[in-house]
Short mmCIF file of C-alpha atoms and ligand atoms in Angstrom, two decimals:
data_model
loop_
_atom_site.label_atom_id
_atom_site.label_comp_id
_atom_site.label_asym_id
_atom_site.label_seq_id
_atom_site.Cartn_x
_atom_site.Cartn_y
_atom_site.Cartn_z
CA MET A 1 99.92 121.67 108.64
CA ILE A 2 97.26 119.53 110.80
CA LYS A 3 96.85 116.14 109.90
CA ILE A 4 93.28 114.94 110.16
CA GLY A 5 91.57 111.65 109.82
CA VAL A 6 87.76 111.61 108.88
CA MET A 7 84.94 109.05 109.99
CA ALA A 8 81.88 108.96 107.90
CA SER A 9 78.99 106.94 107.07
CA GLY A 10 76.81 108.25 104.39
CA GLY A 11 76.48 110.89 101.73
CA GLY A 12 79.82 112.35 102.81
CA SER A 13 78.91 116.18 101.98
CA ASN A 14 80.56 117.37 104.99
CA PHE A 15 83.84 115.13 104.48
CA LYS A 16 83.59 116.94 100.78
CA ALA A 17 83.39 120.02 101.96
CA ILE A 18 86.53 119.75 104.41
CA ILE A 19 88.35 118.50 101.38
CA ASP A 20 87.44 120.88 99.09
CA HIS A 21 88.61 124.03 101.48
CA ILE A 22 91.75 122.25 102.24
CA GLY A 23 92.19 122.30 98.33
CA GLU A 24 91.15 125.81 97.99
CA GLY A 25 94.16 126.64 100.72
CA ASP A 26 91.29 127.80 103.36
CA LEU A 27 92.33 124.93 105.62
CA GLU A 28 96.04 124.12 105.65
CA ALA A 29 95.62 120.17 106.37
CA GLN A 30 96.27 117.00 105.04
CA CYS A 31 93.75 114.12 105.35
CA LYS A 32 95.51 110.95 106.23
CA PHE A 33 92.22 108.47 105.91
CA LEU A 34 88.74 107.91 105.74
CA ILE A 35 87.13 105.26 107.84
CA THR A 36 83.79 104.34 107.19
CA ASN A 37 81.39 101.55 108.43
CA ASN A 38 79.37 101.30 105.12
CA GLY A 39 81.62 100.43 102.42
CA THR A 40 79.24 101.62 99.63
CA CYS A 41 78.55 105.04 101.21
CA GLY A 42 79.00 108.34 99.15
CA ALA A 43 81.99 109.57 101.72
CA VAL A 44 83.90 106.31 100.07
CA GLU A 45 83.25 107.54 96.38
CA HIS A 46 84.86 111.05 97.45
CA ALA A 47 87.51 109.74 99.15
CA MET A 48 88.66 107.47 96.09
CA SER A 49 88.34 110.55 93.72
CA TYR A 50 90.62 112.44 95.94
CA GLY A 51 92.89 109.64 96.33
CA ILE A 52 92.09 109.47 100.25
CA PRO A 53 93.33 105.97 101.78
CA VAL A 54 89.66 104.18 102.89
CA TYR A 55 89.53 101.64 105.38
CA HIS A 56 86.24 99.79 106.14
CA ILE A 57 85.85 98.66 109.59
CA SER A 58 82.57 97.84 110.73
CA GLY A 59 80.63 95.34 112.80
CA LYS A 60 80.38 92.93 109.64
CA THR A 61 84.22 93.37 108.85
CA HIS A 62 85.12 92.80 112.24
CA PRO A 63 82.39 90.78 114.18
CA ASP A 64 84.45 90.54 117.38
CA VAL A 65 84.57 93.54 119.17
CA HIS A 66 88.06 93.37 120.36
CA GLN A 67 89.22 92.88 116.80
CA TYR A 68 87.03 95.69 115.74
CA GLU A 69 88.58 98.16 118.29
CA ARG A 70 92.28 96.93 117.49
CA ALA A 71 91.29 97.66 113.59
CA LEU A 72 90.38 101.10 114.44
CA CYS A 73 93.57 101.70 116.57
CA ALA A 74 95.68 99.98 113.97
CA VAL A 75 95.08 102.93 111.37
CA LEU A 76 95.80 105.57 113.83
CA ASP A 77 99.16 103.59 114.26
CA GLU A 78 99.71 103.52 110.78
CA ARG A 79 98.44 106.96 109.87
CA PRO A 80 98.88 109.19 113.26
CA VAL A 81 96.55 112.45 112.98
CA ASP A 82 96.28 115.35 115.29
CA LEU A 83 92.51 115.55 115.00
CA LEU A 84 89.77 112.81 114.14
CA ILE A 85 86.81 114.40 112.38
CA LEU A 86 83.36 112.58 112.12
CA ALA A 87 81.74 113.87 109.53
CA GLY A 88 78.15 111.99 109.52
CA TYR A 89 79.73 109.07 111.37
CA MET A 90 76.72 107.08 112.66
CA LYS A 91 78.13 104.81 115.07
CA ALA A 92 79.28 105.38 118.74
CA LEU A 93 83.30 105.30 119.12
CA PRO A 94 84.47 102.72 121.44
CA ASP A 95 85.83 104.04 124.79
CA VAL A 96 89.20 103.16 123.83
CA LEU A 97 89.68 105.40 120.90
CA VAL A 98 87.89 108.18 122.81
CA GLU A 99 90.40 108.15 125.56
CA ARG A 100 93.50 107.67 122.93
CA MET A 101 92.28 110.75 121.24
CA GLU A 102 90.75 112.93 124.38
CA ASN A 103 89.87 116.33 123.19
CA ARG A 104 91.24 115.57 119.59
CA ILE A 105 87.93 114.14 118.31
CA LEU A 106 85.50 116.51 116.56
CA ASN A 107 81.98 115.67 115.56
CA ILE A 108 79.21 117.65 113.98
CA HIS A 109 75.74 117.20 114.90
CA PRO A 110 72.73 118.91 113.22
CA SER A 111 70.63 120.37 115.91
CA LEU A 112 71.37 123.19 118.65
CA LEU A 113 72.62 120.86 121.21
CA PRO A 114 72.09 120.06 123.77
CA LYS A 115 68.66 120.07 122.35
CA PHE A 116 67.79 117.18 120.26
CA GLY A 117 71.03 115.13 120.66
CA GLY A 118 71.77 111.58 122.18
CA LYS A 119 70.59 108.28 121.37
CA GLY A 120 68.26 107.95 118.72
CA PHE A 121 68.89 111.45 117.41
CA TRP A 122 70.93 111.48 114.20
CA GLY A 123 70.41 112.31 110.65
CA ILE A 124 66.75 113.32 109.24
CA HIS A 125 65.30 111.92 112.83
CA VAL A 126 66.85 115.27 114.34
CA HIS A 127 64.94 117.58 111.64
CA GLU A 128 61.75 115.48 112.19
CA ALA A 129 62.01 116.03 116.06
CA VAL A 130 62.94 119.62 115.70
CA LEU A 131 59.62 120.49 113.50
CA ALA A 132 57.67 117.99 115.74
CA ALA A 133 58.42 120.31 118.92
CA GLY A 134 57.77 123.67 117.18
CA GLU A 135 60.94 124.93 117.48
CA LYS A 136 61.49 128.29 115.94
CA GLU A 137 65.32 127.79 115.38
CA SER A 138 67.85 124.97 114.47
CA GLY A 139 71.40 124.86 113.35
CA PRO A 140 74.45 122.83 113.81
CA THR A 141 76.96 122.25 116.39
CA VAL A 142 80.38 121.22 116.51
CA HIS A 143 81.43 119.71 119.65
CA LEU A 144 84.35 117.42 121.07
CA VAL A 145 83.36 113.84 121.24
CA SER A 146 83.24 112.37 124.97
CA LYS A 147 82.04 108.83 126.01
CA GLU A 148 78.35 110.07 126.17
CA ILE A 149 76.99 110.61 122.82
CA ASP A 150 76.65 114.22 121.90
CA SER A 151 77.82 115.34 125.30
CA GLY A 152 81.38 116.71 124.66
CA ARG A 153 82.38 120.28 125.14
CA ILE A 154 80.61 122.36 122.61
CA LEU A 155 83.03 124.42 120.24
CA THR A 156 80.67 126.23 117.88
CA GLN A 157 77.26 126.41 116.80
CA ARG A 158 75.02 128.13 114.01
CA LYS A 159 71.48 129.28 114.13
CA VAL A 160 69.07 128.60 111.29
CA PRO A 161 65.51 129.97 111.31
CA VAL A 162 62.88 126.93 111.10
CA LEU A 163 60.23 128.43 108.62
CA PRO A 164 56.40 127.77 108.27
CA GLY A 165 56.04 124.75 105.75
CA ASP A 166 59.35 123.58 106.54
CA THR A 167 59.52 119.65 105.58
CA PRO A 168 62.34 117.62 107.40
CA GLU A 169 64.35 117.23 104.26
CA VAL A 170 64.08 121.42 103.63
CA LEU A 171 65.33 121.74 106.96
CA GLN A 172 68.17 119.20 106.62
CA ALA A 173 69.02 121.20 103.49
CA ARG A 174 69.06 124.71 105.40
CA VAL A 175 71.28 123.25 108.35
CA LEU A 176 73.51 121.10 106.05
CA GLU A 177 74.39 124.20 104.06
CA GLN A 178 75.76 125.92 107.32
CA GLU A 179 77.48 122.76 108.33
CA HIS A 180 79.90 122.72 105.25
CA ASP A 181 80.96 126.44 106.17
CA LEU A 182 81.19 125.95 110.11
CA TYR A 183 83.04 122.65 110.13
CA TRP A 184 86.09 123.56 108.39
CA ARG A 185 86.14 126.99 110.24
CA THR A 186 85.90 125.09 113.76
CA ILE A 187 88.83 122.66 112.75
CA ARG A 188 91.07 125.51 111.73
CA ASP A 189 90.32 127.44 115.03
CA TYR A 190 90.32 124.41 117.42
CA ALA A 191 93.37 123.51 115.94
CA ALA A 192 95.29 126.78 116.24
CA GLU A 193 93.88 126.71 120.16
CA VAL A 194 95.25 123.31 120.76
CA LEU A 195 97.78 121.80 118.75
C1 LIG B 201 74.82 115.72 108.59
O1 LIG B 201 73.73 116.31 108.98
C2 LIG B 201 75.35 115.51 110.24
O2 LIG B 201 75.33 116.73 111.06
C3 LIG B 201 74.61 114.26 110.69
O3 LIG B 201 74.48 113.44 109.54
C4 LIG B 201 74.65 114.55 108.14
C5 LIG B 201 75.78 113.49 107.55
O4 LIG B 201 75.75 114.22 105.89
N1 LIG B 201 75.24 113.79 111.74
C6 LIG B 201 74.74 113.02 112.99
O5 LIG B 201 73.58 112.85 112.87
C7 LIG B 201 75.28 112.56 113.64
N2 LIG B 201 74.55 112.50 115.11
P1 LIG B 201 76.85 114.21 105.09
O6 LIG B 201 77.51 112.53 105.14
O7 LIG B 201 76.20 114.26 103.96
O8 LIG B 201 78.06 114.94 105.66
#
């Protein structure tokens, strides 16, 4: 049984998809916690409906950076996990966490990295940039988290077409649908490889 912890900032549809696949028996895992930097996001509502403990840790709750880092580490001390899963977490992780969980943190990004990754490329902005560049295909990437944003080892990718008339929102929905199927499979396969 894989023990995971999830970090999310937004709607939480990737988080929900992972929890649902655990519930359906596709992924033999237990989710020990949700950490969020946004106490009112959709991911928090999902966690509460599944009875998953929520920790709200942000620059607002912990203005001092060391206090902030200690709060994140305290969650891992209290509820140890095998893998930390970033599911729409829109804040860079502190180095101390990346070092502590080296090769154990996964992130999903909504483009075919290394294209459209790094600072400023998050959420809908990624899809806007893909359309502006006239790309013919896009799709999600699951990768390991390193200290450089969106630069860790790529684990999986899945391509979708960019179609004439696509808006950023339409393309986002097409990519997101694939994210929901790709992420739990990647967690399963990566855990089988390293745990
Ligand atoms: C997803 O598309 C995810 O790939 C993206 O944010 C969205 C979160 O959706 N992540 C990033 O842009 C990270 N750089 P969700 O909250 O519904 O899972």
